């Protein structure tokens, strides 16, 4: 009988029951058995769980604030709940139904929150635990919920419905009261028609027994809860959107659909005391102002020392076409109109007191926008905004690619922060951020983590992601090196070229040397060097590369003949030359929006112009070199599919579906410019023939920027996950592109019948590049610098690098580059390569430690630099010649470990047969290394190295959109992330240790805070019956007086949340069992201690009894006076 690992069964791991094709396949060359390497990683070291979510809540729909706990809650259209406290205290929760959150209500200072959803359910969340959980749910069966109101310090929640009725819910038990306010009784004969849904409920600040009910049609009713009848009814001929009380309870204000505000006296229902049209043009002859857009919300807040604040959203006049959304603040005679960047979803005024019957003393307004959160300071002139400390600007420009680095050099984050601090905007409020509730968690992780995001506008952002927080460090604008087009003549093809021509496609970064290289969507590469000094660059170095693939005619720099391969290839700056009469064809992995570009004239067309004027470069990343692939013969340059930079060698290499180019960025020279086929030399496994130009171009794929849901897009814009403007990980030839099958949310491979097999093979793209110091050929006796190249057809080719000595010689002598003839084959496109030493430790690529280049060097330093030569930091540099290395190669389908220099396959693992790997990374974990993979079928898998034993296989998430595929990345110490929505980053861990420590690392939302004292009623108010009137709601709404509600009206659903241990949620079965075992051991130990104490007490009692008896005998016959 087969034994099952209980942890794997319960946690959904499938590694233990994988199919025969998934079984590990080990290959050992006969008579040369690979040395055994002790592997420490086991399945028990792995567990998958989400950690934190960063960024702006996607598609926000509701807002709430606890004025005592100082916690902000945001609900979204997808049922998500985001809670914000002090900077660094954030929490993400999700309603299982995924229905939109229509309203949120805090139980102020109680550590609880009520959410109302569009599916007519109410949920009570417990916030007194690190992972909030639902305690109760109530599903309304016959009526649609439209509005909720929970009075301060009350346990009775008023729920308004679409039918116009109001039900009352006990929030402690989450059951309905029998007390119901029916719409027909509320309006009686005041209206002949139905008043519409309930849009507002609130109790009179001075009398809890009076309930103000606003109906959509324009009717407002003041309902007496005790007498169960309406005191007053107020009618207006325009629909109502919101209502707000004056704190004295004598007046209220309504906002209407025609852009008007009406102020009513409670005791004068006949007509409003005042009607205001804040943005309406006042007409002569006393005529009514022209109607304006609806005022969607109004708030009425009072101050002790001055005029009240009336704050409203909407209400602009209809002739303000193109004007941005506005928040209007009316204070006395002044009216301030504050323009917003996005549509206003909701806003709340933050006040000093939670009591509605006291002067409100507003100090800020929090405005929830469609894509931003803004906090306005009401106490300062000009209403400045607060500087937002939350990482909500991830989507400032759409994210196009992502990279994640854990365990970075410790000086890196301070260096980036120091240069980023100079970029901060001025003019913010001088006050501290007022949303400051909660407490930070205990950060067990101390290693530095950095996330880099590339954006559609060409910007690159560096984020400090240490200890499950996120803070922006530095922003780089790559578009600054290019001239901006000022007129239409400069941009003849703007209408057909991507609207984001600077979008970042691939990022290659060396944390140790701080060298940064980016590839843009317009086939441009920029190399950056980090400096703390400001410099003025007179001329930006620029190289133009003609990466054109032709079988019969190899493009070379002018005046140079291509030497026969594999003779070493030198390089110099290429000059633009007239294109061949036989133009190359455009691959479907090119920019789709350029596919219909008509063939231009004979000259080469450059899309970007690098600035020719001096460029001031601030401290931070400064341009070292710009490389632009150019148009040839009307053919657009193909998108760059892979990129690598090496600071030790001073080289950058990139490739696309045409071929590969290598550039020496120190000498500013092109070293290599070859078609992919030419890398093979005579070893090409495919029979390829010269191609003729294609008559029709293939449509290309989706753009880098996310297409929002509901947007109608052409079919060919969203065909393939590997289309042009994807990041490198997904840039494959057409025939290898997986198609997104919407029906079953999975990918299936399909081959295009319109492309011949010869053409498919000839469009082999470069998909992976890796600089290393290893054995290039079987005959090598020692490692040497080289470049490993992986292609989309599963081929790995090795290029040898002959580097000149360091110092000045490095700048004068050429780097010699030559294909080695080494060819390795895998199934599927190559994704990642890495190298291990003979002990199984990862060999990092060689790098040159960072130093400040813009400071004059001392003589001693110059001498040292002359002697210094690029060396690998790998253990291999000190290895004996006889010791070998291992190459780890991961493709879309399988992984292989190749022994070097013999090039024997030591281990092989078929990762997937039916799907394909989207991302593979070789990462460090628990003082060891493993291969981590994310598959298109939603599985996350890890394998030991070098033996490729399966350690983890969890179905995590279906690949529903290309955003996930484009941004998913693994890093060291069991960390991973992806862009879960256009505005949010989801971080996760596959480390058991991190899962177990997660509960401690999370911040606490609820902290014990005393509720402020209620306002004094005053002597005269108390004497003459003024002040707030209390109401015994229990007596009124309880079962004894109002009876039971109909069972068919709503269904109570008990929630899963309650006990902190279970609710905590991050740890899996093994962790729980370990804790249970530990608890049992502790209990046994305590029982043992108790037994010993009991025995000791028994012995003591016996001793005491014995002594007492002896004393009794001693004094038995004595009289009292003898003592």
XYZ file of N, CA and C in Angstrom, residues 1017-1123:
321
model
N -23.397 68.385 28.777
C -24.677 68.959 28.351
C -24.810 70.401 28.804
N -24.120 70.776 29.881
C -24.265 72.127 30.401
C -25.420 72.201 31.405
N -25.346 73.155 32.328
C -26.340 73.255 33.399
C -27.740 73.572 32.869
N -27.827 74.601 32.007
C -29.145 75.034 31.542
C -29.789 74.006 30.624
N -28.948 73.355 29.771
C -29.505 72.334 28.880
C -30.047 71.170 29.696
N -29.331 70.825 30.752
C -29.796 69.732 31.604
C -31.063 70.121 32.354
N -31.130 71.392 32.745
C -32.280 71.853 33.527
C -33.537 71.950 32.682
N -33.376 72.451 31.458
C -34.556 72.675 30.609
C -34.751 71.594 29.548
N -34.046 70.484 29.721
C -34.301 69.350 28.812
C -33.588 69.440 27.496
N -32.597 70.347 27.351
C -31.841 70.426 26.106
C -30.803 69.318 26.043
N -29.921 69.404 25.043
C -28.862 68.414 24.907
C -29.359 67.133 24.272
N -28.443 66.180 24.179
C -28.742 64.934 23.476
C -29.714 64.071 24.262
N -30.681 63.540 23.549
C -31.657 62.629 24.153
C -31.258 61.193 23.829
N -31.118 60.380 24.887
C -30.722 58.990 24.656
C -31.962 58.141 24.401
N -31.700 56.941 23.899
C -32.784 56.035 23.528
C -32.403 54.627 23.962
N -33.309 53.941 24.619
C -33.054 52.548 24.976
C -33.417 51.678 23.779
N -32.428 51.480 22.901
C -32.695 50.728 21.675
C -32.973 49.260 21.966
N -32.357 48.752 23.006
C -32.570 47.340 23.357
C -34.044 47.087 23.651
N -34.621 48.006 24.392
C -36.042 47.856 24.752
C -36.931 47.984 23.514
N -36.501 48.853 22.587
C -37.323 49.131 21.420
C -37.196 48.051 20.344
N -35.920 47.604 20.089
C -35.684 46.678 18.981
C -35.542 45.225 19.423
N -35.440 44.990 20.725
C -35.253 43.629 21.219
C -36.439 42.725 20.910
N -36.203 41.434 21.053
C -37.219 40.443 20.690
C -38.459 40.542 21.567
N -38.245 40.973 22.811
C -39.381 41.034 23.746
C -40.412 42.068 23.321
N -39.974 43.166 22.717
C -40.921 44.217 22.347
C -41.293 44.200 20.862
N -40.310 43.861 19.987
C -40.603 43.945 18.553
C -40.831 42.584 17.913
N -40.612 41.528 18.658
C -40.835 40.193 18.107
C -39.714 39.758 17.188
N -39.899 38.600 16.565
C -38.880 38.046 15.673
C -39.140 38.479 14.234
N -38.024 38.627 13.486
C -38.157 38.960 12.076
C -38.499 37.705 11.282
N -39.068 37.910 10.106
C -39.408 36.782 9.238
C -38.146 36.025 8.845
N -38.181 34.703 8.948
C -36.996 33.892 8.640
C -36.638 33.951 7.153
N -37.614 34.172 6.323
C -37.354 34.191 4.880
C -36.737 35.504 4.419
N -36.699 36.501 5.313
C -36.189 37.815 4.936
C -34.665 37.807 4.800
N -33.982 37.171 5.727
C -32.519 37.146 5.697
C -32.018 35.865 6.342
N -30.861 35.425 5.872
C -30.268 34.179 6.371
C -28.959 34.502 7.077
N -28.829 34.020 8.317
C -27.607 34.235 9.086
C -26.579 33.163 8.732
N -25.333 33.593 8.473
C -24.255 32.649 8.136
C -23.117 32.891 9.118
N -22.800 31.909 9.983
C -21.675 32.115 10.901
C -20.357 32.199 10.135
N -19.474 33.097 10.565
C -18.208 33.296 9.854
C -17.114 32.384 10.361
N -16.048 32.258 9.578
C -14.937 31.383 9.969
C -14.014 32.012 11.002
N -14.085 33.334 11.159
C -13.117 34.010 12.020
C -13.522 33.980 13.463
N -12.556 33.902 14.345
C -12.871 33.917 15.748
C -11.655 33.687 16.556
N -11.079 32.517 16.480
C -9.976 32.192 17.354
C -8.677 32.621 16.690
N -7.839 33.290 17.423
C -6.619 33.878 16.838
C -5.716 32.829 16.197
N -5.613 31.660 16.815
C -4.704 30.637 16.293
C -5.125 30.132 14.938
N -6.402 29.840 14.769
C -6.889 29.275 13.511
C -6.979 30.373 12.477
N -7.542 31.506 12.925
C -7.725 32.631 12.037
C -6.430 33.083 11.453
N -5.331 32.879 12.176
C -4.081 33.398 11.722
C -3.694 32.902 10.394
N -3.907 31.710 10.176
C -4.050 31.403 8.811
C -2.889 31.177 7.931
N -1.778 31.682 8.255
C -0.686 31.530 7.299
C -0.045 30.166 7.392
N 0.035 29.605 8.590
C 0.761 28.365 8.724
C -0.054 27.177 8.285
N 0.628 26.182 7.751
C -0.044 24.992 7.224
C -0.152 23.897 8.243
N -0.471 22.707 7.759
C -0.749 21.584 8.634
C 0.473 21.198 9.445
N 1.637 21.185 8.796
C 2.844 20.773 9.517
C 3.123 21.724 10.669
N 3.002 23.029 10.377
C 3.221 24.015 11.432
C 2.235 23.838 12.566
N 0.968 23.594 12.205
C -0.063 23.400 13.225
C 0.225 22.156 14.055
N 0.615 21.069 13.372
C 0.934 19.832 14.100
C 2.125 20.041 15.025
N 3.121 20.770 14.517
C 4.307 21.034 15.344
C 3.922 21.834 16.576
N 3.046 22.845 16.362
C 2.611 23.649 17.498
C 1.785 22.831 18.470
N 0.919 21.950 17.905
C 0.095 21.104 18.769
C 0.982 20.166 19.592
N 2.020 19.617 18.900
C 2.921 18.711 19.605
C 3.670 19.468 20.695
N 4.104 20.678 20.358
C 4.806 21.501 21.337
C 3.901 21.824 22.521
N 2.626 22.145 22.189
C 1.671 22.456 23.252
C 1.447 21.238 24.154
N 1.366 20.049 23.530
C 1.189 18.820 24.317
C 2.405 18.566 25.206
N 3.601 18.790 24.621
C 4.813 18.615 25.421
C 4.830 19.568 26.609
N 4.463 20.840 26.314
C 4.420 21.826 27.392
C 3.399 21.436 28.446
N 2.248 20.941 27.950
C 1.194 20.540 28.886
C 1.667 19.372 29.758
N 2.334 18.380 29.096
C 2.855 17.241 29.838
C 3.874 17.683 30.865
N 4.739 18.642 30.432
C 5.749 19.142 31.350
C 5.099 19.851 32.533
N 4.050 20.642 32.223
C 3.356 21.351 33.308
C 2.652 20.374 34.248
N 2.059 19.291 33.637
C 1.406 18.278 34.480
C 2.429 17.594 35.373
N 3.637 17.323 34.816
C 4.705 16.714 35.621
C 5.106 17.629 36.757
N 5.249 18.941 36.430
C 5.588 19.907 37.475
C 4.499 19.963 38.534
N 3.246 19.896 38.082
C 2.112 19.954 39.009
C 2.122 18.755 39.955
N 2.445 17.578 39.377
C 2.487 16.359 40.193
C 3.559 16.478 41.275
N 4.723 17.006 40.866
C 5.809 17.176 41.837
C 5.419 18.175 42.925
N 4.771 19.268 42.500
C 4.332 20.259 43.489
C 3.310 19.671 44.452
N 2.386 18.839 43.898
C 1.360 18.218 44.742
C 2.000 17.296 45.783
N 2.988 16.522 45.301
C 3.690 15.619 46.230
C 4.396 16.421 47.309
N 5.034 17.528 46.916
C 5.743 18.357 47.883
C 4.767 18.958 48.891
N 3.604 19.402 48.386
C 2.585 19.983 49.278
C 2.052 18.932 50.251
N 1.860 17.681 49.763
C 1.369 16.588 50.603
C 2.373 16.287 51.718
N 3.653 16.238 51.317
C 4.712 15.998 52.303
C 4.747 17.118 53.340
N 4.603 18.340 52.865
C 4.594 19.500 53.766
C 3.405 19.452 54.713
N 2.253 19.033 54.157
C 1.045 18.954 54.992
C 1.204 17.895 56.088
N 1.788 16.751 55.696
C 2.010 15.688 56.689
C 2.963 16.152 57.793
N 4.022 16.838 57.379
C 4.987 17.359 58.349
C 4.315 18.344 59.295
N 3.464 19.226 58.694
C 2.752 20.213 59.512
C 1.820 19.519 60.512
N 1.120 18.497 60.026
C 0.195 17.758 60.896
C 0.945 17.115 62.064
N 2.117 16.554 61.757
C 2.917 15.881 62.784
C 3.359 16.867 63.861
N 3.878 18.018 63.427
C 4.328 19.048 64.377
C 3.159 19.582 65.198
N 2.010 19.770 64.542
C 0.826 20.270 65.263
C 0.398 19.288 66.358
N 0.476 17.982 66.020
C 0.082 16.967 67.003
C 1.036 16.968 68.203
N 2.355 17.123 67.899
C 3.331 17.159 68.986
C 3.094 18.359 69.889
N 2.809 19.492 69.337
C 2.544 20.706 70.137
C 1.291 20.510 70.982
N 0.268 19.888 70.377
C -0.985 19.641 71.098
C -0.731 18.768 72.335
N 0.079 17.712 72.151
C 0.392 16.817 73.277
C 1.197 17.539 74.353
N 2.084 18.415 73.895
C 2.941 19.137 74.831
C 2.149 20.047 75.755
N 1.165 20.715 75.173
C 0.401 21.684 75.970
C -0.973 21.180 76.396
N -1.183 19.887 76.284
C -2.521 19.303 76.520
C -3.007 19.539 77.944
N -2.143 19.306 78.954
C -2.575 19.340 80.362
C -2.283 20.664 81.039
N -1.827 21.642 80.293
C -1.501 22.935 80.902
C -2.709 23.850 80.895
N -2.768 24.712 81.942
C -3.832 25.721 82.037
C -3.458 26.911 81.176
N -4.444 27.755 80.966
C -4.209 28.881 80.078
C -3.177 29.862 80.601
N -3.147 29.984 81.942
C -2.236 30.962 82.518
C -0.806 30.439 82.592
N -0.632 29.131 82.247
C 0.719 28.566 82.280
C 1.468 28.771 80.946
N 0.774 29.229 79.939
C 1.429 29.438 78.641
C 2.387 30.626 78.707
